[in-house]
């Protein structure tokens, strides 16, 4: 194993490619500026080359249409007024740890490859971020060389005011040029780059002339207030960039947002580590009558955390909302230490919470518990928990067969607590505690360390396993950080911080090698920006005398997916988890962290992606779901008072949408499904919370249950698995001529409604030279003209057919027949790429619809089976918050015939269905099928039904009560007329699939449990 790990990068991550393409597609088909060859010239000496400008592009309608198209794909609203104000600003939102720097560097290379853009400036708000970009360029050198045949390090440079020659090259070079600059380098008139040199040469003027594309990393850090633009943004505006791309996880302003990957999406897609919180309370004895007052609720109750135990389960920390008279003994599930303890009076926001007890009354202020700990004791517990968790996590990883080194990061508030020059051995208070606790814990793990001794070099030498990274002065001496005010450091301290971060980044590649014994790092919280090492698995904030929680920015330092010793990212969900050691209760920490993650999210906001998914799931053909339809949907919701003009759901909005009579024909046709899906996705949006597991409790294990004799259980389980594991493919017979005729009709209708005209802005400008020889352009009359049709390169029928054939797999002859059947003027429209793409989509949708209608049977594929482990995979993502949302969590009772202990459900109707299955004595076994585990092949793609049920067969001909197997799709409270065409066709496919694989398995859809009994009655009696 090398001391330096070479990071490997995956160039095929779908979400990163989508972020890149969202920017690239903005400029697709944009005409070049006609007057660029007559543009202003800069007077330069005979020894200098002429500046090389970026190719200019015509802004206006085509760019706006491209923006709308990109935003529709990504579920984002288009705001025409905002576009008119910020027509050259585009925003990409990417959650911390998902590869934002990778994405914008790759975007530069794609823009260069696709359009020939050459001049790029990456603007960063601090040296820390600049150092990170510099490190990324170094790490990505070989990766991008392989993809683009471009050496990124050769074509990029870090701006240095002492070496302005590189800036001069940036202006003159006729190839790709990328400049990385701190905003501080050019946001003041006094900056060196803005001043004339002795030859009256001004580099700032030269850079402005080349029309660079500016990328801003973390723009929120350089923006001013709503009323006053910052000097930094003014400086960027002065450059008049060709356009500006803004990248961050926490934007203040979302100008023309083209891509969004927020916290919730990143968590849902497993693109970052999950979070587990372990608190100092985890050391409290479970015999102690622990009570903590964590929160005063909106409905005037007190939320308390106590020990509690449900029948058959372990004692856990649980939270309850209480008021006057509540019995803690009952809430705890009868734990003896809470006997005769009651809430003494109605909670009040301004008063302490009173609890009466036989051992004396207790009064708790908000945030307090009845377990009092000294500050020094709290610090020792935190350090002990962090070290213990470090070793526990490291051994879990190794026992999973993964070679990933675990790191633990301590954030502190004073250097002196780690490095104390006044102490005889130079150790601060925190380091002394660490050394004592480390040696104790190592002794406990001696046997396991010996088993994996190659992974723990010099583990016994405490001086080698821990290190501090702090601000450094010019002599590289560790110094304290000085603040002007809270969270705002002094300029000199910022320079010291930057030197400390440089040291962190230099060590980044070595830290994740097992050959490097260093695994425990102490760092000042002010240096957190420099910490983006992916292998931080334990994070602990040590602040003496403070219960302040770590915020998202601090937690974000440990959320990146870990890297193994080969440099590859781990995608293992069992490994990818960050444990935070907090000086707080789980309840309060989790709530505050959720608020920090979601501070920009309003659960009542009706977002574009919500409207889009509502339309998609309501059976509307994809080709009809345009940005215009989304806008029309939004407009009607506002007019009918379902939501307001700020896109916020009104008080009775979820009820009022059910009564809407839409004016738009497409919306009216699908109004029932639209109302149902709108409500469903608004409810889901309100419950979109980052999962934060409670590390103080034993993990909740969702296991497979054995509720009858082992032999009978195995027989039932095996038989069910055999029936579900068989794979079958559908057969359909399409009327080719009917398909061709209907396709021609659909395409002619579509092109008739497509706007083939292009609007171009014309500006009459006059140019005059002043006394210095500088040209001044005076803006004159503005006008708009409408061209007869969009400019497009003519395509032959053969080229069009090849394109369509590649994307649909249709035979060339059928495609050529469709093309030749189009009206003459309509055929010309296929030369326009946008039209061609949409026509391809029409053909594909028409094909899938006709296939689905004409599926007549399924054929079993001999020798091909799905692994039953995948079909019956248990959902282990059950946590404390799921228990709070009892409406959506099914928990099997004792004696239940449920295959698993827990199921997460999609609706109240499903919960009711599961409970009735559980209470039906004729049910021998049932399970919720995991999405994607068991699938049926259909023309629309894979389809996963909801339930598998084995029902007792009590017919006279069945003496042994052998079970009948039912596969059920639940459509809660729907009537048959409410089903979409796609839903009906999928159900038909499901029936045909099971007819092919087994006569014993029956399939249907139901809207409630009575419907299930009615539809399947003939099979079991």
PDB file of N, CA and C in Angstrom, residues 240-282:
ATOM      1  N   UNK A 240     -18.208  42.172 -17.812  1.00  0.00           N
ATOM      2  CA  UNK A 240     -19.180  41.863 -18.864  1.00  0.00           C
ATOM      3  C   UNK A 240     -18.917  40.480 -19.445  1.00  0.00           C
ATOM      4  N   UNK A 241     -18.959  39.433 -18.592  1.00  0.00           N
ATOM      5  CA  UNK A 241     -18.672  38.088 -19.080  1.00  0.00           C
ATOM      6  C   UNK A 241     -19.679  37.639 -20.132  1.00  0.00           C
ATOM      7  N   UNK A 242     -19.234  36.702 -20.969  1.00  0.00           N
ATOM      8  CA  UNK A 242     -20.132  36.148 -21.984  1.00  0.00           C
ATOM      9  C   UNK A 242     -21.360  35.578 -21.295  1.00  0.00           C
ATOM     10  N   UNK A 243     -21.161  34.844 -20.246  1.00  0.00           N
ATOM     11  CA  UNK A 243     -22.211  34.461 -19.307  1.00  0.00           C
ATOM     12  C   UNK A 243     -21.551  33.991 -18.014  1.00  0.00           C
ATOM     13  N   UNK A 244     -22.361  33.893 -16.958  1.00  0.00           N
ATOM     14  CA  UNK A 244     -21.859  33.533 -15.627  1.00  0.00           C
ATOM     15  C   UNK A 244     -22.544  32.274 -15.149  1.00  0.00           C
ATOM     16  N   UNK A 245     -21.760  31.328 -14.654  1.00  0.00           N
ATOM     17  CA  UNK A 245     -22.288  30.083 -14.090  1.00  0.00           C
ATOM     18  C   UNK A 245     -22.003  30.084 -12.594  1.00  0.00           C
ATOM     19  N   UNK A 246     -23.037  29.825 -11.788  1.00  0.00           N
ATOM     20  CA  UNK A 246     -22.923  29.942 -10.334  1.00  0.00           C
ATOM     21  C   UNK A 246     -23.144  28.559  -9.710  1.00  0.00           C
ATOM     22  N   UNK A 247     -22.191  28.117  -8.871  1.00  0.00           N
ATOM     23  CA  UNK A 247     -22.236  26.763  -8.290  1.00  0.00           C
ATOM     24  C   UNK A 247     -22.168  26.820  -6.766  1.00  0.00           C
ATOM     25  N   UNK A 248     -23.148  26.198  -6.113  1.00  0.00           N
ATOM     26  CA  UNK A 248     -23.137  26.139  -4.646  1.00  0.00           C
ATOM     27  C   UNK A 248     -24.207  25.161  -4.159  1.00  0.00           C
ATOM     28  N   UNK A 249     -24.111  24.796  -2.878  1.00  0.00           N
ATOM     29  CA  UNK A 249     -25.174  24.010  -2.231  1.00  0.00           C
ATOM     30  C   UNK A 249     -26.168  24.926  -1.539  1.00  0.00           C
ATOM     31  N   UNK A 250     -25.754  26.171  -1.275  1.00  0.00           N
ATOM     32  CA  UNK A 250     -26.586  27.085  -0.469  1.00  0.00           C
ATOM     33  C   UNK A 250     -26.633  28.474  -1.107  1.00  0.00           C
ATOM     34  N   UNK A 251     -27.292  28.579  -2.242  1.00  0.00           N
ATOM     35  CA  UNK A 251     -27.401  29.861  -2.942  1.00  0.00           C
ATOM     36  C   UNK A 251     -28.314  30.830  -2.194  1.00  0.00           C
ATOM     37  N   UNK A 252     -27.976  32.117  -2.283  1.00  0.00           N
ATOM     38  CA  UNK A 252     -28.907  33.156  -1.818  1.00  0.00           C
ATOM     39  C   UNK A 252     -29.910  33.460  -2.927  1.00  0.00           C
ATOM     40  N   UNK A 253     -29.404  33.529  -4.157  1.00  0.00           N
ATOM     41  CA  UNK A 253     -30.237  33.890  -5.304  1.00  0.00           C
ATOM     42  C   UNK A 253     -30.111  32.804  -6.377  1.00  0.00           C
ATOM     43  N   UNK A 254     -31.263  32.317  -6.829  1.00  0.00           N
ATOM     44  CA  UNK A 254     -31.271  31.236  -7.825  1.00  0.00           C
ATOM     45  C   UNK A 254     -31.590  31.813  -9.207  1.00  0.00           C
ATOM     46  N   UNK A 255     -30.663  32.590  -9.754  1.00  0.00           N
ATOM     47  CA  UNK A 255     -30.877  33.192 -11.070  1.00  0.00           C
ATOM     48  C   UNK A 255     -30.879  32.104 -12.143  1.00  0.00           C
ATOM     49  N   UNK A 256     -32.008  31.950 -12.845  1.00  0.00           N
ATOM     50  CA  UNK A 256     -32.107  30.995 -13.953  1.00  0.00           C
ATOM     51  C   UNK A 256     -31.509  29.639 -13.571  1.00  0.00           C
ATOM     52  N   UNK A 257     -32.069  29.031 -12.545  1.00  0.00           N
ATOM     53  CA  UNK A 257     -31.545  27.741 -12.072  1.00  0.00           C
ATOM     54  C   UNK A 257     -31.734  26.674 -13.145  1.00  0.00           C
ATOM     55  N   UNK A 258     -30.662  25.953 -13.467  1.00  0.00           N
ATOM     56  CA  UNK A 258     -30.737  24.939 -14.522  1.00  0.00           C
ATOM     57  C   UNK A 258     -30.603  23.520 -13.977  1.00  0.00           C
ATOM     58  N   UNK A 259     -30.130  23.395 -12.734  1.00  0.00           N
ATOM     59  CA  UNK A 259     -29.982  22.053 -12.162  1.00  0.00           C
ATOM     60  C   UNK A 259     -30.089  22.146 -10.656  1.00  0.00           C
ATOM     61  N   UNK A 260     -30.692  21.119 -10.060  1.00  0.00           N
ATOM     62  CA  UNK A 260     -30.883  21.126  -8.607  1.00  0.00           C
ATOM     63  C   UNK A 260     -30.643  19.732  -8.047  1.00  0.00           C
ATOM     64  N   UNK A 261     -29.705  19.652  -7.111  1.00  0.00           N
ATOM     65  CA  UNK A 261     -29.493  18.428  -6.338  1.00  0.00           C
ATOM     66  C   UNK A 261     -29.370  18.869  -4.884  1.00  0.00           C
ATOM     67  N   UNK A 262     -30.501  18.871  -4.163  1.00  0.00           N
ATOM     68  CA  UNK A 262     -30.490  19.391  -2.791  1.00  0.00           C
ATOM     69  C   UNK A 262     -30.172  18.290  -1.790  1.00  0.00           C
ATOM     70  N   UNK A 263     -30.182  18.642  -0.513  1.00  0.00           N
ATOM     71  CA  UNK A 263     -29.826  17.706   0.560  1.00  0.00           C
ATOM     72  C   UNK A 263     -30.664  16.451   0.514  1.00  0.00           C
ATOM     73  N   UNK A 264     -31.981  16.636   0.382  1.00  0.00           N
ATOM     74  CA  UNK A 264     -32.875  15.484   0.430  1.00  0.00           C
ATOM     75  C   UNK A 264     -32.622  14.539  -0.738  1.00  0.00           C
ATOM     76  N   UNK A 265     -32.471  15.090  -1.949  1.00  0.00           N
ATOM     77  CA  UNK A 265     -32.221  14.251  -3.122  1.00  0.00           C
ATOM     78  C   UNK A 265     -30.902  13.508  -2.984  1.00  0.00           C
ATOM     79  N   UNK A 266     -29.875  14.194  -2.481  1.00  0.00           N
ATOM     80  CA  UNK A 266     -28.563  13.557  -2.311  1.00  0.00           C
ATOM     81  C   UNK A 266     -28.651  12.399  -1.327  1.00  0.00           C
ATOM     82  N   UNK A 267     -29.405  12.591  -0.248  1.00  0.00           N
ATOM     83  CA  UNK A 267     -29.578  11.517   0.741  1.00  0.00           C
ATOM     84  C   UNK A 267     -30.390  10.372   0.156  1.00  0.00           C
ATOM     85  N   UNK A 268     -31.464  10.718  -0.538  1.00  0.00           N
ATOM     86  CA  UNK A 268     -32.353   9.701  -1.094  1.00  0.00           C
ATOM     87  C   UNK A 268     -31.619   8.824  -2.113  1.00  0.00           C
ATOM     88  N   UNK A 269     -30.709   9.446  -2.862  1.00  0.00           N
ATOM     89  CA  UNK A 269     -29.975   8.710  -3.900  1.00  0.00           C
ATOM     90  C   UNK A 269     -28.658   8.115  -3.390  1.00  0.00           C
ATOM     91  N   UNK A 270     -28.431   8.206  -2.067  1.00  0.00           N
ATOM     92  CA  UNK A 270     -27.214   7.651  -1.453  1.00  0.00           C
ATOM     93  C   UNK A 270     -25.941   8.238  -2.059  1.00  0.00           C
ATOM     94  N   UNK A 271     -25.951   9.544  -2.320  1.00  0.00           N
ATOM     95  CA  UNK A 271     -24.776  10.207  -2.898  1.00  0.00           C
ATOM     96  C   UNK A 271     -23.875  10.796  -1.823  1.00  0.00           C
ATOM     97  N   UNK A 272     -24.347  10.777  -0.588  1.00  0.00           N
ATOM     98  CA  UNK A 272     -23.557  11.226   0.556  1.00  0.00           C
ATOM     99  C   UNK A 272     -23.770  10.222   1.683  1.00  0.00           C
ATOM    100  N   UNK A 273     -22.933  10.322   2.717  1.00  0.00           N
ATOM    101  CA  UNK A 273     -23.097   9.425   3.857  1.00  0.00           C
ATOM    102  C   UNK A 273     -24.401   9.743   4.603  1.00  0.00           C
ATOM    103  N   UNK A 274     -24.958   8.720   5.229  1.00  0.00           N
ATOM    104  CA  UNK A 274     -26.054   8.919   6.163  1.00  0.00           C
ATOM    105  C   UNK A 274     -25.469   9.439   7.484  1.00  0.00           C
ATOM    106  N   UNK A 275     -26.328   9.988   8.337  1.00  0.00           N
ATOM    107  CA  UNK A 275     -25.859  10.572   9.603  1.00  0.00           C
ATOM    108  C   UNK A 275     -26.423   9.784  10.788  1.00  0.00           C
ATOM    109  N   UNK A 276     -25.544   9.443  11.719  1.00  0.00           N
ATOM    110  CA  UNK A 276     -25.951   8.852  12.998  1.00  0.00           C
ATOM    111  C   UNK A 276     -25.447   9.775  14.095  1.00  0.00           C
ATOM    112  N   UNK A 277     -26.275  10.023  15.084  1.00  0.00           N
ATOM    113  CA  UNK A 277     -25.906  10.930  16.168  1.00  0.00           C
ATOM    114  C   UNK A 277     -25.753  10.146  17.458  1.00  0.00           C
ATOM    115  N   UNK A 278     -24.587  10.287  18.075  1.00  0.00           N
ATOM    116  CA  UNK A 278     -24.348   9.669  19.381  1.00  0.00           C
ATOM    117  C   UNK A 278     -24.112  10.809  20.347  1.00  0.00           C
ATOM    118  N   UNK A 279     -24.819  10.799  21.486  1.00  0.00           N
ATOM    119  CA  UNK A 279     -24.711  11.916  22.421  1.00  0.00           C
ATOM    120  C   UNK A 279     -24.103  11.455  23.745  1.00  0.00           C
ATOM    121  N   UNK A 280     -23.742  12.443  24.538  1.00  0.00           N
ATOM    122  CA  UNK A 280     -23.170  12.137  25.853  1.00  0.00           C
ATOM    123  C   UNK A 280     -24.172  11.395  26.738  1.00  0.00           C
ATOM    124  N   UNK A 281     -25.454  11.449  26.358  1.00  0.00           N
ATOM    125  CA  UNK A 281     -26.476  10.758  27.152  1.00  0.00           C
ATOM    126  C   UNK A 281     -26.383   9.242  27.033  1.00  0.00           C
ATOM    127  N   UNK A 282     -25.649   8.768  26.014  1.00  0.00           N
ATOM    128  CA  UNK A 282     -25.581   7.322  25.796  1.00  0.00           C
ATOM    129  C   UNK A 282     -24.867   6.599  26.940  1.00  0.00           C
TER     130      UNK A 282
END
